[in-house]
Structures are given as structure tokens and as C-alpha cells.
Amino acid sequence: MVHSYAYCGFPRALRGLQTLVAVLDERKAKGIRDNQGREASPITDTRSKYERGRDILAEISGTPADAPKANYAVLAPEIEVFLKEHLFAELFERDVLTYAERELATVAIIASLGKGVEPMLKGHMGIALNVGVTPDELRGVLAIIEKNIGRSEADNGKQVLNELLQSKGLTTKPETPIVAVENDVKKQKVTFHNRFLIDIVGDLYFPADYDATKKYAAIIVGHPFGGVKEQTSGLHARKLAELGYVALAFDASYYGESGGYPRRMESPEVRVEDFSAAVDFLTNHPAVYADKIGVIGICGGGCYSVSATQIDHRIKALATISMYDMGRARRQGVGDSQTYEQRMAILDEIGRQRTMEYGGAVRKDIRALPEKVDENTPKFAIDFLDYYDNPQRGQHPNSTGYYSYTSLAPMMNFFPFAQIETISPRPMLFIVGENAVSKYFSEDAYAKAAEPKELFVVPGATHVDLYDQPKYLKITLPKLDSFFKQHLKYLFKMKKMTYLFLLAATLGACSPKPENKIETPPKASASLFPQGDAIEGSNFNGTAYLQRLMTDSETFDVVVSDVIFEPKARNSWHSHPGGQILIATAGKGYYQEKGKPIQVLNPGDVVAIPADVVHWHGAAPDSGFTHIAINTKVHLGATQWYEPVSDEEYTNQ
């Protein structure tokens, strides 16, 4: 509210503050306790307010501090001084809000004013993008304005945003509908571009219980050399969506539905860039946690994914399946069967071919697989043909297996494992078949990689078996799921010693407060701490007791509480802007996220609840329940409460 007066004036800001006070008083009368936000950190910068404000404006706008002054600043220099000293120093320096949060609020305020303020709106939308706000988040603000302010104001804002995005080259094609596919998984055709401005087309898969108000861990799946997204990468993406992830399978540049000309060019640099472009897309997607993105590379996609992970730290976990080192395979042949002399002869031939093609000759394309099968055809080649030429498996019109002959040269010059040790401490999982012709590539990568790493060998499987064979997917998919659940911390439970260590750390930062002790014995299992006060208000059904263990949120940015539920007691549906951790210490409890089944909690269970996930928790019908609740990043705001948990929801086991 304090921030808002600079953009909508004192009368509106004061009226907003009056309304806030009235709402807080009303909630207090109902027994609802709202957490007081932390105070802004003291200003230690000894420079003048003008200098501080000038530099803050330069930082968030991207405009140099010594840039020529705007026309209004020339006409009325006192306004320019006031803005820098007061707005960008005294207000923006208050770290109770981030720059991104302040700009989202600013855009919302200015857009709500309607016509006449378009230059200011465009300027602050640009600043918002500079400080990390995504185009989709700006569109979300305008959607809220359309619902609560008016259609005309929202349309005006959309026009300004579209013009801004177009000027920055950030426009995207209209999104296609989300459609249902197998096992209620949903799929959407998406398009994004890499840094070479090549359009990449992918299939984005959503879990069956997908909720547009929630965020999910995401997995990028890269297809084999010569493949397309409709084959094994799409199959894995769909299976991962069944397990609860958002998953993206995409066509590499120059292949399938993706752009890039001439077609069927194999460029390691571009293939690696495609993975980072996919990360660009997902980090800006409203359904994805930007810090919970993993990658799977299959066959040739495996070596490209390794190279991408070395340089893109936004990739938090990497798995490969039947990985092929395309560089080594083209330099030395399959099984290192190609001699140095043969390699040099091929490079000589490539040079001659480039000369001829530049002069107008027809481009020479080759196929990675044999055109005909005879008694001399290796078993592994027959396996590949049984996948790519078999309409019951992987055959697809966009996957012919042909590529430019001159592409062999850059592939020979590709060394994907040269810096593989730098991926550490991010984890790597190498999945390979026991009988795979490519097994030695994964073994080589594993030997060179630093911890944490794992080589997972599937008994009896060949290279291609891991693409699609059900008997082997039953082995590899649970392995992938456990790997990403662990390392992306999507949703996890910890037991025994892990719980004890976490509990010890929590106890080390706080102390009980016996002065609030209530002598009435709890009906729940005994707590480790003195029982707190009975919780009053409409956000709890049944009897529960709350003991604050640590409230020094300014220092640690957490609030730690011990909560005792009597049998059948539970809280209402709610969410936490900064997330929450629950540690079950006694009795039997229930935990449920919106749209998901109830999860039974026993002593030693730990649940990490991401920010803004709607959920409830409480005791089972036949047992009391006690847990420690750790509210994290509390500076982001107070708990958001919603409707009570109905008896039908509570008993739906």
C-alpha cells in the first residue's frame, strides 16, 4: 500500500490502507491471528539518497545512470530528484519486497488506471522483465485485472505488453489446446526458439491431475540421433507425466517439426543449445518450478545432454539412457573399430564434398543405418532397424535416418565428456543395457564423472530394448522416478536418522516456552514440548494446540511450531507463500494436497510442501497426532486460508 501511492496517488493508497485495517480488525475479531511481516533492513549505504536511487533505477531498468534525462526531468528537475531520492531510494530500498514483486505491483496499479498511461506501463513492464518477471506472469496480472477491474483496462494492458514483447523479439505463437492422451495424461503442442532463432517444436505433457494453479518439477527428454519426439522421447515424457512430472519432448533443430535450414543437419553446438532453449522455455512456464528441472538424454541425445548440463547450471539432475558418444563414434567408429587413417580419409572426402556443394552440386545425404540387411549386418544394426523401420514400434515419417554427409566433420570434433566432472555436485544417472553395443560409452562417462553419480545396468537388455520394451521400462521408469524425486526434491519423505538429524537441527535453534503451558493433558500422543494454547478461529475443525518454538523470522526467515491435534481434528485448506515442512513426531495423521489422495503420516515422516500448494493436515479419526511445522521464507507473506475440509473429503480414504 505504501508503494502504491507513488503510482495511483495518496487518496487511493490511503483508502487501501483503511480497507486493510478494517479487514485485519474483522479477522482478529474472528480469532484469526495474522503474522506481522518483518521490518525493512536498515540502510547501511552512506551515499546520498539521490545517488542510491539513481543506481537502483539504472540497475532495474538497464539504462546507464549517466544517460540523458527524460523530457520531464529537463522541464522540472525537482521531480527527477524527488523520484530518485524518494521512490527509488526510500521505497525501492525497503527490502520487504523484491524488485520483481514491486514491479508486478506497479504494473498492476498502472494497468488498472486504463488509458492515458501507456508509456509508463510499457516502461514498467520492461523493468519487470529485466528483474526476472516472465511474460506469462505479466499476462497473469492482466487476467486478474480483467476479472476484478474491467475488460477495457486489461485489453489496453495486453496491447502494451504485446507491443513490448514484439519489440524485444519475445513473441510466441498462440498456444494450442491441451488435449487428453493415454491414461488421462494431457499434452500440448508448444513452440519456443533457441539462441540461433530456430523455432523448436515440442510436446509438453501434464499429469492426469494437472492443476493450473500449481507448479511441478519438470523433465526434458532429448531424442536419439536421427529421431523425433513421437518416438522413445515422447514415450518417456508421457510415462513421466503419469508419475506426476511436467515433461517435454522436443524435435531437435533441423529435424521433425522444428525449424532450421537446410534440413537434417547434425550440428553438435545447435543440438546442445536446443537443451538450454528447452530450459529457457520451462523456466518461464507457469506450471514449472524453475529450480526443479531435470534432463534425460536418450542415445545420441545423451551425449548432447551431458554437454548441455556442463554449461547450463539450471539443469539440476541428469539421466541418460543407452547413451551414444556421437563424437567418439564418428571419430573411431562403433566399438572403436575405425583407424586414424580411415578418419583422415573421411575428412578429406568431406572437404571435397563441401567444395562441390558450394559450387552447386547436389547435397550428399547418408543414412546412419544400413539400407539392406545381409549375413554381414551386425546384430546391433538389425536391432536399430527393428525399431526405426517397424511401424509397430518407432517408425515415423519424420525420422528417415538420413543426414548431411558433411555433418560428420563437426561431430568428429565433438568431445562431450571433456568437462563432465564439472557437472558435480549435480547428480548423474547412466542407464544402460547389459548387452548394449553402446555400453562402453556410459562406462566411460561414469569413470570420468565426479560424484554423485550412478551407473545402472539393466540385466539382459540391448541398446534399443530400453527405448520402448515394456519389460525393461518396468525397471527403468521406477529408477528414473526415484532419481528425480530425490534430487529435484519434488515431494519426499524422510525416515529414521534423517528425521533425527533434522529434528536435532531444529531443536538447536529454539527453546520451549513453558510459561504458556496448559495443564489439561492432550488426547494426542505426547509431544516433545510443552503443550501450547488451544487454537481458536474458523480455520480449524476440532481441537488442536499450538506452541511456537521459534518466531525470530527476521534472523532465520522461518517460524517453527509444535502442533497437537486431537482425534479427527484438522485445519482448513490453506497454502504458504514460502512453503512449509511438516515433521510427524507422534500419533497418526493425515496430509492431503488439492486433487491428490490423502497421505497417512506416522512418526518420522517428513513432508516438504512447495510454495503456494493448497493442502490440509490433521489427525486420523482413531488417533491423536503431533507434528512440528516449519514455515519457510515467511517474509513472502502470511498463510492463505480457504474453505474448511468437509467430512466427505476427510473420510475419502
XYZ file of C-alpha atoms in Angstrom:
653
model
C 0.000 0.000 0.000
C 2.849 2.350 0.825
C 4.426 1.543 -2.524
C 1.178 2.136 -4.397
C 0.772 5.831 -3.635
C 3.626 6.705 -5.991
C 1.613 5.334 -8.916
C -2.053 5.828 -8.085
C -1.897 8.779 -5.661
C -2.359 9.342 -1.942
C -6.190 9.168 -1.918
C -6.328 5.639 -3.353
C -3.368 4.449 -1.270
C -4.845 5.804 1.955
C -8.212 4.265 1.152
C -6.451 0.956 0.573
C -4.724 1.173 3.936
C -8.039 1.963 5.627
C -9.575 -1.098 3.994
C -6.664 -3.274 5.103
C -7.033 -2.121 8.702
C -10.754 -2.928 8.595
C -10.070 -6.427 7.217
C -7.423 -7.134 9.872
C -9.776 -5.989 12.639
C -12.522 -8.225 11.287
C -10.189 -11.231 11.153
C -8.925 -10.523 14.666
C -12.498 -10.481 15.947
C -12.937 -13.985 14.452
C -9.871 -15.251 16.304
C -7.629 -15.302 13.260
C -4.048 -14.397 14.052
C -2.169 -12.809 11.183
C 1.619 -12.811 11.252
C 3.237 -9.416 11.320
C 5.652 -9.000 8.439
C 9.271 -8.206 9.134
C 10.595 -4.659 9.100
C 12.866 -3.471 6.327
C 16.579 -3.943 6.870
C 18.497 -0.831 7.962
C 20.182 1.149 5.192
C 23.953 0.956 5.546
C 24.864 2.678 2.275
C 26.336 6.050 3.247
C 25.901 7.675 -0.149
C 23.251 10.329 -0.696
C 19.672 9.266 -1.366
C 19.940 10.662 -4.879
C 22.994 8.527 -5.683
C 21.399 5.409 -4.237
C 18.135 5.965 -6.102
C 19.954 6.770 -9.338
C 21.889 3.498 -9.194
C 18.840 1.431 -8.253
C 16.950 2.819 -11.251
C 19.921 2.065 -13.508
C 20.094 -1.495 -12.160
C 16.448 -2.398 -12.686
C 15.891 -0.508 -15.940
C 19.128 -1.398 -17.678
C 19.593 2.290 -18.551
C 23.005 3.762 -17.653
C 22.991 6.094 -14.697
C 24.539 8.854 -16.804
C 22.019 8.535 -19.659
C 20.377 11.764 -20.902
C 17.491 12.815 -18.681
C 13.890 12.355 -19.719
C 11.982 15.372 -21.037
C 10.048 15.891 -17.814
C 13.319 15.927 -15.861
C 14.617 18.737 -18.064
C 11.451 20.765 -17.634
C 11.092 20.139 -13.905
C 14.405 18.882 -12.466
C 12.978 18.810 -8.949
C 10.672 15.943 -9.999
C 13.634 13.936 -11.241
C 15.407 14.458 -7.913
C 12.269 13.560 -5.934
C 11.733 10.344 -7.890
C 15.283 9.140 -7.393
C 15.541 10.130 -3.736
C 12.126 9.065 -2.562
C 10.729 6.474 -4.967
C 13.842 4.531 -5.951
C 15.797 5.093 -2.736
C 13.393 5.320 0.173
C 10.782 2.948 -1.278
C 12.664 0.522 -3.525
C 15.423 0.151 -0.920
C 12.903 -1.284 1.542
C 13.669 -4.986 1.131
C 10.328 -6.185 2.463
C 9.559 -6.624 -1.239
C 11.876 -7.760 -4.018
C 12.335 -5.643 -7.126
C 10.275 -8.191 -9.067
C 7.425 -8.009 -6.528
C 7.471 -4.211 -6.602
C 7.336 -4.143 -10.388
C 4.476 -6.655 -10.513
C 2.556 -4.411 -8.117
C 3.477 -1.331 -10.159
C 2.296 -2.897 -13.426
C -0.967 -3.940 -11.776
C -1.583 -0.418 -10.439
C -0.776 1.419 -13.664
C -2.675 -1.039 -15.859
C -5.739 -0.629 -13.623
C -5.767 3.095 -14.404
C -6.696 2.328 -18.029
C -5.844 4.593 -20.979
C -3.541 7.585 -20.857
C -0.609 5.979 -19.023
C 0.650 3.612 -21.752
C 4.260 4.933 -21.813
C 4.604 4.427 -18.066
C 3.001 0.987 -18.292
C 5.350 -0.060 -21.092
C 8.337 1.247 -19.147
C 7.491 -0.693 -16.002
C 6.625 -3.854 -17.947
C 10.106 -3.577 -19.436
C 11.640 -3.152 -15.986
C 9.614 -6.141 -14.747
C 11.124 -8.311 -17.494
C 14.590 -7.006 -16.597
C 14.246 -8.097 -12.947
C 13.041 -11.620 -13.694
C 9.282 -11.353 -14.162
C 8.147 -13.599 -17.019
C 5.746 -12.661 -19.835
C 3.305 -15.254 -18.512
C 3.366 -13.642 -15.062
C 2.563 -10.265 -16.641
C -0.281 -11.903 -18.551
C -1.485 -13.344 -15.237
C -1.622 -9.846 -13.738
C -3.715 -8.654 -16.677
C -6.047 -11.635 -16.271
C -6.658 -10.607 -12.649
C -7.327 -7.028 -13.787
C -9.816 -8.274 -16.377
C -11.692 -10.209 -13.696
C -11.641 -7.572 -10.953
C -11.251 -4.179 -12.692
C -12.569 -4.395 -16.226
C -12.127 -5.744 -19.728
C -11.084 -2.420 -21.291
C -8.246 -1.896 -18.801
C -6.997 -5.449 -19.344
C -7.183 -5.156 -23.152
C -5.225 -1.917 -23.025
C -2.564 -3.611 -20.945
C -2.441 -6.615 -23.287
C -1.846 -4.333 -26.259
C 1.033 -2.597 -24.474
C 2.541 -5.943 -23.430
C 2.269 -7.443 -26.924
C 3.970 -4.404 -28.441
C 6.749 -4.616 -25.861
C 7.315 -8.354 -26.373
C 7.339 -7.889 -30.142
C 9.957 -5.149 -29.850
C 12.129 -7.496 -27.763
C 11.630 -10.487 -30.053
C 9.807 -12.381 -27.317
C 6.550 -13.026 -29.133
C 5.368 -16.605 -29.294
C 2.860 -18.444 -31.393
C -0.608 -18.821 -29.865
C -0.757 -21.824 -27.579
C -2.526 -24.884 -28.855
C -5.185 -26.539 -26.697
C -4.244 -29.043 -24.025
C -5.654 -32.426 -25.059
C -6.003 -35.709 -23.203
C -3.870 -38.650 -24.211
C -3.307 -42.101 -22.745
C -4.005 -42.706 -19.013
C -5.532 -39.225 -18.644
C -2.155 -37.578 -19.250
C -2.570 -34.279 -21.078
C -0.453 -32.975 -23.954
C 0.064 -29.588 -25.573
C 1.983 -28.650 -28.705
C 4.462 -25.885 -27.842
C 6.941 -23.778 -29.789
C 9.970 -21.921 -28.478
C 13.211 -20.679 -30.016
C 16.893 -21.209 -29.333
C 19.577 -18.527 -29.413
C 20.040 -19.126 -33.153
C 16.370 -18.061 -33.501
C 15.400 -21.526 -34.726
C 11.858 -22.473 -33.727
C 11.799 -25.655 -31.655
C 8.548 -27.636 -31.595
C 7.785 -29.923 -28.697
C 5.063 -31.881 -26.960
C 4.513 -30.785 -23.372
C 2.940 -33.494 -21.191
C 0.989 -32.748 -17.997
C -0.001 -35.122 -15.154
C -3.512 -36.545 -15.149
C -4.364 -34.454 -12.084
C -2.780 -31.305 -13.541
C -3.854 -28.160 -11.721
C -3.056 -24.870 -13.467
C -2.737 -23.150 -10.084
C 0.150 -25.387 -9.035
C 3.772 -25.832 -10.062
C 5.550 -29.095 -10.843
C 9.039 -30.482 -11.271
C 9.826 -30.769 -14.986
C 11.839 -33.218 -17.084
C 13.231 -32.510 -20.577
C 13.637 -35.614 -22.753
C 16.016 -35.471 -25.713
C 15.563 -37.951 -28.566
C 18.227 -40.172 -30.174
C 20.352 -39.198 -33.156
C 18.041 -39.161 -36.185
C 14.934 -39.494 -34.027
C 11.889 -37.314 -33.373
C 9.692 -36.556 -30.395
C 6.971 -39.011 -31.416
C 9.274 -41.968 -30.710
C 11.035 -43.009 -27.499
C 11.475 -39.484 -26.094
C 7.721 -38.859 -26.336
C 7.004 -42.245 -24.766
C 9.269 -41.447 -21.824
C 7.790 -37.960 -21.462
C 4.273 -39.400 -21.300
C 5.304 -42.029 -18.759
C 6.968 -39.374 -16.606
C 3.774 -37.297 -16.728
C 1.927 -40.345 -15.407
C 4.330 -40.226 -12.460
C 3.461 -36.596 -11.696
C 6.006 -34.551 -13.648
C 5.576 -31.976 -16.378
C 7.640 -33.461 -19.222
C 8.822 -32.011 -22.529
C 9.828 -33.994 -25.607
C 11.044 -31.845 -28.499
C 12.344 -32.172 -32.040
C 15.957 -31.095 -32.386
C 16.789 -28.249 -34.775
C 16.749 -29.318 -38.439
C 14.556 -32.358 -37.678
C 10.865 -33.188 -37.360
C 8.531 -30.246 -36.857
C 11.292 -27.938 -35.624
C 12.802 -25.261 -37.830
C 16.302 -24.914 -39.194
C 17.533 -24.961 -42.776
C 18.916 -26.858 -44.569
C 17.159 -29.903 -43.165
C 18.781 -32.918 -41.496
C 21.915 -31.066 -40.454
C 23.634 -32.565 -37.433
C 25.309 -29.748 -35.521
C 26.540 -30.626 -32.004
C 26.599 -26.957 -30.988
C 22.983 -26.457 -32.013
C 21.876 -29.799 -30.511
C 23.398 -28.753 -27.175
C 21.808 -25.308 -27.454
C 18.393 -26.930 -28.012
C 18.505 -28.356 -24.475
C 19.241 -24.934 -22.975
C 16.457 -23.433 -25.095
C 14.100 -26.031 -23.606
C 15.257 -24.929 -20.158
C 14.600 -21.297 -21.178
C 11.056 -22.270 -22.078
C 10.337 -24.270 -18.929
C 11.821 -21.736 -16.502
C 9.293 -19.270 -17.884
C 6.356 -21.680 -17.826
C 3.773 -21.045 -15.064
C 3.388 -24.766 -14.327
C 7.077 -25.392 -13.630
C 9.361 -24.825 -10.670
C 12.294 -23.059 -12.324
C 14.740 -24.640 -9.880
C 13.415 -28.188 -10.303
C 14.282 -29.083 -13.896
C 15.917 -32.349 -14.882
C 17.037 -33.770 -18.223
C 17.001 -37.215 -19.825
C 19.080 -37.792 -22.952
C 18.464 -40.960 -24.958
C 21.126 -42.469 -27.252
C 22.736 -39.559 -29.156
C 20.593 -37.174 -27.112
C 22.514 -38.478 -24.106
C 25.887 -37.040 -25.120
C 24.284 -33.733 -26.112
C 22.526 -33.566 -22.751
C 25.826 -34.181 -20.934
C 27.441 -31.297 -22.814
C 24.458 -29.029 -22.119
C 24.474 -29.833 -18.399
C 28.156 -28.892 -18.156
C 27.374 -25.298 -19.130
C 23.756 -24.863 -18.006
C 23.544 -24.854 -14.225
C 19.759 -24.561 -14.370
C 19.708 -28.302 -15.091
C 19.624 -29.793 -11.594
C 19.796 -33.516 -12.367
C 20.773 -35.520 -15.472
C 19.963 -39.057 -16.551
C 20.986 -40.786 -19.775
C 19.532 -43.909 -21.381
C 21.606 -46.030 -23.806
C 23.909 -43.049 -24.304
C 25.935 -42.758 -27.502
C 29.051 -40.563 -27.626
C 28.461 -39.237 -31.144
C 31.897 -37.634 -31.275
C 33.819 -40.793 -30.403
C 31.560 -42.951 -32.584
C 32.235 -40.758 -35.634
C 35.970 -40.436 -34.926
C 36.634 -44.057 -34.075
C 33.605 -45.988 -35.305
C 31.340 -48.277 -33.275
C 33.473 -50.276 -30.884
C 36.494 -48.096 -31.761
C 36.867 -50.091 -34.971
C 37.827 -47.163 -37.246
C 41.516 -46.335 -37.719
C 43.123 -42.933 -37.695
C 43.894 -43.283 -41.406
C 40.263 -44.039 -42.204
C 39.178 -40.960 -40.260
C 41.601 -38.744 -42.149
C 40.360 -40.168 -45.457
C 36.761 -39.346 -44.496
C 37.744 -35.771 -43.620
C 39.468 -35.442 -46.979
C 36.300 -36.641 -48.683
C 34.154 -34.246 -46.662
C 36.349 -31.360 -47.791
C 35.894 -32.310 -51.443
C 32.155 -32.698 -50.946
C 31.841 -29.234 -49.381
C 33.708 -27.739 -52.320
C 31.341 -29.378 -54.782
C 28.192 -28.425 -52.867
C 29.311 -24.822 -52.659
C 29.715 -24.926 -56.414
C 26.152 -26.122 -56.909
C 26.382 -29.910 -56.646
C 23.529 -31.879 -55.076
C 23.938 -32.316 -51.333
C 25.116 -35.747 -50.270
C 22.999 -37.370 -47.587
C 23.791 -40.654 -45.868
C 21.811 -42.967 -43.619
C 23.007 -43.957 -40.203
C 21.558 -47.450 -40.664
C 22.228 -49.980 -43.428
C 19.969 -49.850 -46.489
C 19.919 -53.641 -46.782
C 20.365 -56.485 -44.360
C 22.572 -59.454 -45.203
C 24.658 -62.054 -43.363
C 27.301 -59.430 -42.605
C 24.922 -56.969 -40.949
C 25.810 -56.610 -37.257
C 23.204 -57.644 -34.690
C 23.030 -54.146 -33.206
C 22.198 -52.670 -36.646
C 19.366 -55.159 -37.051
C 18.081 -54.118 -33.612
C 18.068 -50.466 -34.707
C 16.207 -51.333 -37.935
C 13.644 -53.320 -35.968
C 12.845 -50.132 -34.097
C 13.109 -47.368 -36.702
C 11.638 -49.310 -39.665
C 8.986 -51.153 -37.667
C 5.531 -49.471 -37.784
C 4.625 -51.301 -34.562
C 7.500 -49.601 -32.718
C 9.339 -46.462 -33.764
C 8.700 -45.903 -37.467
C 7.713 -42.305 -38.192
C 7.689 -40.298 -41.437
C 9.778 -37.515 -39.845
C 12.523 -39.948 -38.849
C 14.191 -41.243 -42.009
C 17.652 -41.763 -40.571
C 19.250 -39.611 -43.294
C 21.516 -36.665 -42.532
C 24.036 -34.461 -44.322
C 27.317 -36.234 -45.058
C 29.297 -33.091 -44.236
C 27.837 -33.182 -40.695
C 30.357 -35.918 -39.923
C 33.132 -33.325 -39.577
C 31.677 -31.277 -36.683
C 30.586 -34.497 -34.984
C 34.182 -35.808 -35.136
C 35.230 -32.587 -33.418
C 32.743 -33.045 -30.560
C 34.079 -34.168 -27.146
C 31.054 -34.230 -24.832
C 32.827 -35.688 -21.792
C 35.742 -33.232 -21.799
C 34.408 -31.374 -18.744
C 31.943 -33.896 -17.368
C 33.465 -33.678 -13.883
C 32.286 -30.045 -13.667
C 28.670 -31.209 -13.508
C 29.288 -32.202 -9.881
C 27.732 -31.717 -7.342
C 24.664 -32.088 -9.539
C 23.826 -35.805 -9.811
C 24.128 -38.020 -12.885
C 22.482 -41.364 -13.607
C 23.681 -43.516 -16.521
C 21.185 -46.241 -17.501
C 22.451 -48.826 -19.975
C 21.560 -52.333 -21.086
C 23.825 -55.197 -20.111
C 24.094 -56.284 -23.765
C 24.048 -52.799 -25.349
C 26.580 -52.095 -28.114
C 26.833 -48.619 -26.574
C 27.562 -49.790 -23.027
C 31.172 -48.627 -23.105
C 30.089 -45.021 -23.733
C 28.190 -44.903 -20.425
C 31.030 -46.686 -18.643
C 33.480 -44.120 -19.989
C 31.279 -41.199 -18.936
C 30.752 -42.733 -15.493
C 34.504 -43.196 -14.979
C 35.209 -39.565 -15.879
C 32.310 -38.017 -13.945
C 32.624 -36.840 -10.347
C 30.264 -37.768 -7.531
C 27.330 -38.012 -7.140
C 26.959 -40.496 -9.996
C 25.477 -43.931 -10.646
C 25.861 -46.498 -13.413
C 22.649 -48.547 -13.594
C 22.957 -51.670 -15.751
C 19.717 -53.369 -16.845
C 20.251 -57.164 -16.998
C 19.727 -58.760 -20.413
C 18.799 -55.527 -22.220
C 20.247 -54.316 -25.518
C 20.647 -50.682 -26.565
C 17.286 -50.414 -28.300
C 15.419 -52.522 -25.719
C 15.477 -49.535 -23.355
C 13.679 -47.355 -25.926
C 10.261 -48.928 -25.618
C 10.134 -52.544 -24.415
C 7.604 -52.855 -21.549
C 9.592 -55.447 -19.561
C 12.542 -53.042 -19.359
C 10.500 -49.872 -18.859
C 9.171 -51.527 -15.704
C 12.751 -51.401 -14.450
C 13.991 -48.076 -15.797
C 10.972 -45.859 -15.115
C 10.869 -46.501 -11.332
C 14.622 -45.885 -11.291
C 14.196 -42.566 -13.097
C 11.314 -41.600 -10.813
C 13.255 -42.282 -7.608
C 16.298 -40.447 -9.013
C 14.399 -37.286 -9.897
C 12.190 -37.365 -6.806
C 15.320 -37.466 -4.680
C 17.378 -34.868 -6.466
C 14.686 -32.443 -7.574
C 13.046 -32.692 -4.152
C 9.664 -32.718 -5.838
C 7.938 -34.462 -2.958
C 9.802 -36.566 -0.496
C 9.522 -38.318 2.811
C 12.463 -38.925 5.131
C 12.653 -41.544 7.841
C 14.678 -42.555 10.884
C 18.151 -40.999 11.039
C 17.359 -38.270 8.503
C 14.433 -37.235 10.649
C 16.554 -37.287 13.792
C 19.227 -35.082 12.265
C 16.649 -32.583 11.013
C 14.890 -32.568 14.349
C 18.163 -32.000 16.175
C 18.951 -29.048 13.945
C 15.539 -27.568 14.622
C 15.870 -28.002 18.387
C 19.299 -26.402 18.326
C 17.775 -23.167 17.030
C 14.965 -22.832 19.526
C 13.860 -23.468 23.105
C 10.493 -24.328 24.644
C 8.393 -21.720 26.426
C 6.888 -23.340 29.488
C 5.076 -20.202 30.574
C 2.329 -20.983 28.022
C 1.787 -24.488 29.279
C -1.795 -25.715 29.655
C -2.268 -28.345 32.309
C -5.066 -30.186 30.511
C -3.466 -33.368 29.178
C -3.644 -33.740 25.406
C -5.595 -36.524 23.822
C -2.961 -36.806 21.129
C 0.271 -38.705 21.633
C 2.680 -36.911 23.887
C 4.617 -34.014 22.405
C 8.328 -33.394 22.876
C 7.422 -29.866 24.002
C 5.038 -28.294 26.494
C 1.508 -28.163 25.149
C 0.566 -24.783 23.762
C -2.674 -22.848 23.695
C -5.829 -24.194 22.145
C -6.238 -22.830 18.626
C -9.312 -20.657 18.161
C -10.972 -19.478 14.992
C -12.651 -20.847 11.891
C -9.529 -22.318 10.291
C -9.540 -25.448 12.476
C -12.152 -28.194 12.823
C -11.877 -29.946 16.191
C -9.417 -29.271 18.997
C -5.764 -28.509 18.374
C -2.976 -26.871 20.394
C -0.208 -24.599 19.126
C 3.174 -23.972 20.739
C 5.507 -21.537 18.958
C 9.061 -22.854 19.181
C 10.829 -20.162 17.181
C 9.489 -16.861 15.926
C 12.701 -14.975 15.154
C 11.747 -14.754 11.494
C 13.929 -11.711 10.863
C 17.079 -13.743 11.518
C 16.165 -17.160 10.120
C 13.132 -16.382 7.898
C 11.235 -19.314 9.419
C 8.562 -19.873 12.051
C 8.695 -23.201 13.916
C 5.654 -24.552 15.767
C 4.625 -27.698 17.608
C 1.003 -28.621 16.851
C -1.063 -31.227 18.708
C -4.302 -32.475 17.088
C -6.919 -34.423 18.989
C -8.520 -37.294 17.049
C -10.468 -36.085 13.955
C -9.111 -32.525 14.309
C -7.763 -30.892 11.170
C -7.095 -27.486 9.703
C -8.795 -25.957 6.651
C -7.436 -25.939 3.126
C -4.544 -23.467 3.012
C -1.229 -22.602 1.367
C 2.039 -20.916 2.321
C 3.707 -18.334 0.039
C 7.123 -19.548 1.194
C 6.391 -23.268 1.616
C 6.292 -25.464 4.715
C 7.960 -28.579 6.175
C 5.996 -30.992 8.389
C 7.793 -33.413 10.735
C 5.496 -36.061 12.248
C 6.544 -36.795 15.847
C 3.673 -38.741 17.457
C 0.386 -40.475 16.679
C -1.185 -40.963 13.260
C -2.013 -38.082 10.924
C -3.344 -37.205 7.514
C -1.865 -34.914 4.856
C -3.502 -34.072 1.524
C -2.742 -31.772 -1.418
C -5.593 -30.488 -3.542
C -6.520 -33.034 -6.185
C -4.362 -35.815 -4.709
C -5.178 -38.715 -2.342
C -4.758 -38.461 1.409
C -1.304 -39.408 2.680
C -1.008 -41.138 6.075
C 1.731 -39.722 8.300
C 3.477 -41.674 11.044
C 6.264 -40.630 13.431
C 9.425 -39.997 11.418
C 7.654 -38.936 8.227
C 8.678 -35.624 6.745
C 6.742 -33.798 4.038
C 8.163 -30.842 2.127
C 5.351 -28.655 0.834
C 6.292 -26.289 -2.005
C 5.192 -22.677 -2.025
C 1.517 -21.965 -2.822
C 0.491 -25.657 -2.836
C -3.048 -25.907 -1.397
C -3.240 -28.615 1.293
C -4.502 -29.606 4.755
C -3.269 -31.800 7.616
C -4.589 -33.152 10.860
C -5.204 -36.238 12.972
C -6.679 -39.582 11.960
C -10.149 -40.466 13.325
C -8.815 -43.017 15.803
C -5.624 -41.308 16.933
C -4.246 -38.017 18.053
C -1.403 -36.568 16.039
C 1.526 -34.265 16.714
C 3.860 -32.607 14.232
C 6.422 -29.846 14.011
C 5.539 -27.261 11.374
C 8.332 -25.191 9.854
C 7.050 -22.277 7.783
C 9.864 -21.218 5.446
C 10.551 -17.904 3.682
C 7.963 -16.227 5.855
C 8.920 -12.800 4.516
C 6.915 -13.730 1.416
C 3.654 -13.393 3.308
C 1.148 -14.928 5.670
C -0.666 -18.244 5.345
C -3.563 -18.127 2.875
C -6.696 -19.833 4.227
C -9.521 -21.280 2.156
C -12.625 -23.402 2.750
C -12.845 -25.978 5.563
C -12.160 -29.647 4.842
C -15.540 -31.322 4.564
C -16.393 -34.599 6.314
C -16.619 -36.246 2.884
C -13.106 -35.058 1.978
C -11.764 -36.117 5.371
C -13.164 -39.659 5.172
C -12.319 -40.220 1.490
C -9.645 -42.879 2.006
